Amino acid sequence: MKKLLYLLLISLIVISCDKSENCCTIVDTHVDIRFVDANEDNILDQTNGIESSKITIFNKVENSWIEYSEGNLDYSKGYMVYERDNENYLRLFPNGDITSNNLSETKIQYSNFEPDVVKSQIDLSNGNMICTKLWLNGVMIWEGNESERIIQIEK
């Protein structure tokens, strides 16, 4: 009787597994940003520069800009600041609301500078989300995986 129960249990487990599902999903959409002045000096969290704590991220959803606020996420405001080569960089997590053209738009609002709009083209094949192109204020600034996804914005 025990063998029959074990056999039944194993059969149920095998039957419940759906082999058509992807085992893994890759989400690779972040954009690293280095903010510089006219001399190409990093100005993120520097005097007279950009205060990271005063940045607000907006996502374009159906032709409206909605403030990014996801309290359940580690970076609930849509970005984080990290140090790289002794400089501060901003890591932006672009809008997850993808249009029918596989595009998303994210606006970066600063307290003392004009806002910037980052448009991302997202490859959604095989259940993944991978950024393949970036535009800054309508100008393409990065394409493919030929280099790290780091852009420079002059303020």
Short mmCIF file of N, CA and C in Angstrom, two decimals, residues 72-147:
data_model
loop_
_atom_site.label_atom_id
_atom_site.label_comp_id
_atom_site.label_asym_id
_atom_site.label_seq_id
_atom_site.Cartn_x
_atom_site.Cartn_y
_atom_site.Cartn_z
N ASN A 72 6.74 48.57 -2.08
CA ASN A 72 7.13 47.19 -1.82
C ASN A 72 8.48 46.83 -2.43
N LEU A 73 9.09 47.74 -3.19
CA LEU A 73 10.37 47.45 -3.83
C LEU A 73 11.53 48.04 -3.03
N ASP A 74 12.73 47.47 -3.23
CA ASP A 74 13.91 47.98 -2.55
C ASP A 74 14.18 49.45 -2.89
N TYR A 75 13.98 49.81 -4.15
CA TYR A 75 14.20 51.18 -4.59
C TYR A 75 12.85 51.75 -5.00
N SER A 76 12.10 52.12 -4.00
CA SER A 76 10.68 52.47 -4.17
C SER A 76 10.45 53.73 -5.00
N LYS A 77 11.49 54.52 -5.24
CA LYS A 77 11.32 55.75 -6.03
C LYS A 77 11.82 55.60 -7.46
N GLY A 78 12.22 54.37 -7.86
CA GLY A 78 12.61 54.11 -9.24
C GLY A 78 14.07 54.35 -9.55
N TYR A 79 14.89 54.62 -8.53
CA TYR A 79 16.32 54.82 -8.76
C TYR A 79 17.09 54.53 -7.48
N MET A 80 18.40 54.39 -7.65
CA MET A 80 19.32 54.28 -6.52
C MET A 80 20.60 55.02 -6.89
N VAL A 81 21.37 55.39 -5.90
CA VAL A 81 22.66 56.03 -6.12
C VAL A 81 23.72 55.05 -5.64
N TYR A 82 24.76 54.89 -6.44
CA TYR A 82 25.85 54.01 -6.05
C TYR A 82 27.17 54.65 -6.44
N GLU A 83 28.24 54.16 -5.85
CA GLU A 83 29.57 54.70 -6.13
C GLU A 83 30.30 53.80 -7.11
N ARG A 84 30.94 54.44 -8.08
CA ARG A 84 31.72 53.72 -9.09
C ARG A 84 32.93 54.59 -9.40
N ASP A 85 34.11 54.05 -9.28
CA ASP A 85 35.35 54.79 -9.53
C ASP A 85 35.39 56.09 -8.74
N ASN A 86 34.98 56.04 -7.49
CA ASN A 86 34.98 57.18 -6.57
C ASN A 86 34.06 58.31 -7.00
N GLU A 87 33.03 57.99 -7.80
CA GLU A 87 32.04 58.98 -8.21
C GLU A 87 30.65 58.39 -7.98
N ASN A 88 29.68 59.28 -7.77
CA ASN A 88 28.29 58.84 -7.63
C ASN A 88 27.62 58.72 -8.99
N TYR A 89 26.92 57.64 -9.16
CA TYR A 89 26.12 57.39 -10.36
C TYR A 89 24.69 57.14 -9.91
N LEU A 90 23.77 57.44 -10.78
CA LEU A 90 22.36 57.16 -10.52
C LEU A 90 21.96 55.96 -11.38
N ARG A 91 21.38 54.95 -10.76
CA ARG A 91 20.86 53.80 -11.50
C ARG A 91 19.35 53.98 -11.59
N LEU A 92 18.89 54.18 -12.81
CA LEU A 92 17.48 54.40 -13.09
C LEU A 92 16.83 53.07 -13.48
N PHE A 93 15.67 52.81 -12.92
CA PHE A 93 14.89 51.63 -13.27
C PHE A 93 13.72 52.12 -14.13
N PRO A 94 13.85 51.99 -15.46
CA PRO A 94 12.85 52.57 -16.36
C PRO A 94 11.46 52.00 -16.17
N ASN A 95 10.53 52.71 -16.76
CA ASN A 95 9.12 52.39 -16.72
C ASN A 95 8.88 50.95 -17.17
N GLY A 96 8.12 50.21 -16.40
CA GLY A 96 7.75 48.85 -16.76
C GLY A 96 6.49 48.77 -17.59
N ASP A 97 5.85 49.93 -17.83
CA ASP A 97 4.65 49.98 -18.65
C ASP A 97 5.09 50.11 -20.10
N ILE A 98 5.09 48.98 -20.82
CA ILE A 98 5.62 48.92 -22.17
C ILE A 98 4.49 49.13 -23.17
N THR A 99 4.72 49.99 -24.18
CA THR A 99 3.71 50.24 -25.21
C THR A 99 3.73 49.11 -26.24
N SER A 100 2.82 49.18 -27.17
CA SER A 100 2.74 48.15 -28.22
C SER A 100 3.99 48.14 -29.10
N ASN A 101 4.76 49.21 -29.11
CA ASN A 101 6.01 49.27 -29.88
C ASN A 101 7.22 48.83 -29.06
N ASN A 102 6.98 48.22 -27.90
CA ASN A 102 8.04 47.78 -26.98
C ASN A 102 8.87 48.96 -26.47
N LEU A 103 8.22 50.10 -26.26
CA LEU A 103 8.88 51.29 -25.75
C LEU A 103 8.32 51.65 -24.39
N SER A 104 9.17 52.26 -23.58
CA SER A 104 8.71 52.83 -22.32
C SER A 104 9.37 54.19 -22.16
N GLU A 105 8.71 55.09 -21.44
CA GLU A 105 9.25 56.43 -21.22
C GLU A 105 9.28 56.75 -19.74
N THR A 106 10.40 57.32 -19.32
CA THR A 106 10.60 57.68 -17.93
C THR A 106 11.13 59.11 -17.88
N LYS A 107 10.50 59.94 -17.03
CA LYS A 107 10.96 61.33 -16.87
C LYS A 107 11.69 61.46 -15.55
N ILE A 108 12.85 62.13 -15.61
CA ILE A 108 13.64 62.42 -14.41
C ILE A 108 13.44 63.90 -14.10
N GLN A 109 12.82 64.19 -12.96
CA GLN A 109 12.56 65.58 -12.54
C GLN A 109 13.56 65.94 -11.46
N TYR A 110 14.25 67.06 -11.66
CA TYR A 110 15.25 67.55 -10.71
C TYR A 110 14.68 68.77 -10.00
N SER A 111 15.27 69.11 -8.86
CA SER A 111 14.79 70.29 -8.14
C SER A 111 15.30 71.58 -8.75
N ASN A 112 16.47 71.56 -9.41
CA ASN A 112 17.07 72.81 -9.88
C ASN A 112 17.51 72.77 -11.35
N PHE A 113 17.04 71.78 -12.13
CA PHE A 113 17.37 71.69 -13.55
C PHE A 113 16.13 71.27 -14.32
N GLU A 114 16.16 71.47 -15.63
CA GLU A 114 15.06 71.03 -16.49
C GLU A 114 15.01 69.49 -16.48
N PRO A 115 13.82 68.91 -16.60
CA PRO A 115 13.72 67.45 -16.58
C PRO A 115 14.28 66.81 -17.85
N ASP A 116 14.58 65.54 -17.77
CA ASP A 116 15.03 64.74 -18.90
C ASP A 116 14.07 63.58 -19.08
N VAL A 117 13.90 63.15 -20.34
CA VAL A 117 13.05 62.00 -20.64
C VAL A 117 13.93 60.91 -21.26
N VAL A 118 13.90 59.74 -20.64
CA VAL A 118 14.62 58.57 -21.14
C VAL A 118 13.60 57.62 -21.73
N LYS A 119 13.78 57.33 -23.02
CA LYS A 119 12.91 56.37 -23.69
C LYS A 119 13.73 55.10 -23.88
N SER A 120 13.12 53.96 -23.56
CA SER A 120 13.79 52.67 -23.66
C SER A 120 13.03 51.76 -24.61
N GLN A 121 13.78 51.05 -25.45
CA GLN A 121 13.18 49.99 -26.24
C GLN A 121 13.48 48.69 -25.51
N ILE A 122 12.45 47.89 -25.27
CA ILE A 122 12.57 46.69 -24.46
C ILE A 122 12.29 45.46 -25.31
N ASP A 123 13.22 44.51 -25.31
CA ASP A 123 13.03 43.22 -25.97
C ASP A 123 12.26 42.33 -25.01
N LEU A 124 11.08 41.91 -25.43
CA LEU A 124 10.21 41.08 -24.58
C LEU A 124 10.19 39.62 -25.03
N SER A 125 11.14 39.20 -25.83
CA SER A 125 11.13 37.83 -26.33
C SER A 125 11.47 36.82 -25.24
N ASN A 126 10.93 35.65 -25.37
CA ASN A 126 11.18 34.53 -24.45
C ASN A 126 10.84 34.85 -23.00
N GLY A 127 9.90 35.75 -22.78
CA GLY A 127 9.49 36.08 -21.42
C GLY A 127 10.46 37.00 -20.69
N ASN A 128 11.45 37.53 -21.38
CA ASN A 128 12.44 38.39 -20.76
C ASN A 128 12.10 39.86 -20.98
N MET A 129 12.78 40.73 -20.25
CA MET A 129 12.69 42.18 -20.43
C MET A 129 14.11 42.71 -20.48
N ILE A 130 14.59 43.02 -21.70
CA ILE A 130 15.97 43.47 -21.85
C ILE A 130 15.99 44.76 -22.66
N CYS A 131 16.62 45.78 -22.11
CA CYS A 131 16.74 47.07 -22.80
C CYS A 131 17.72 46.93 -23.96
N THR A 132 17.28 47.36 -25.17
CA THR A 132 18.13 47.26 -26.35
C THR A 132 18.50 48.61 -26.95
N LYS A 133 17.74 49.66 -26.66
CA LYS A 133 18.04 51.01 -27.16
C LYS A 133 17.61 52.04 -26.13
N LEU A 134 18.31 53.17 -26.13
CA LEU A 134 17.97 54.29 -25.25
C LEU A 134 18.00 55.59 -26.02
N TRP A 135 17.02 56.45 -25.72
CA TRP A 135 16.98 57.81 -26.24
C TRP A 135 16.95 58.75 -25.05
N LEU A 136 17.64 59.86 -25.15
CA LEU A 136 17.59 60.91 -24.14
C LEU A 136 17.03 62.14 -24.82
N ASN A 137 15.87 62.60 -24.35
CA ASN A 137 15.20 63.77 -24.92
C ASN A 137 15.08 63.67 -26.44
N GLY A 138 14.73 62.47 -26.92
CA GLY A 138 14.49 62.26 -28.34
C GLY A 138 15.70 61.91 -29.19
N VAL A 139 16.90 61.88 -28.60
CA VAL A 139 18.13 61.57 -29.35
C VAL A 139 18.64 60.21 -28.89
N MET A 140 18.85 59.28 -29.87
CA MET A 140 19.36 57.96 -29.49
C MET A 140 20.78 58.10 -28.95
N ILE A 141 21.01 57.50 -27.78
CA ILE A 141 22.32 57.64 -27.14
C ILE A 141 22.98 56.31 -26.82
N TRP A 142 22.25 55.20 -26.96
CA TRP A 142 22.83 53.88 -26.67
C TRP A 142 22.04 52.84 -27.43
N GLU A 143 22.77 51.83 -27.96
CA GLU A 143 22.10 50.78 -28.70
C GLU A 143 22.83 49.47 -28.49
N GLY A 144 22.06 48.41 -28.30
CA GLY A 144 22.61 47.06 -28.21
C GLY A 144 23.44 46.83 -26.97
N ASN A 145 24.12 45.72 -26.99
CA ASN A 145 24.95 45.36 -25.84
C ASN A 145 26.43 45.49 -26.17
N GLU A 146 26.76 46.48 -27.01
CA GLU A 146 28.14 46.69 -27.41
C GLU A 146 28.97 47.31 -26.28
N SER A 147 28.29 47.98 -25.36
CA SER A 147 28.98 48.59 -24.22
C SER A 147 28.04 48.55 -23.03
#
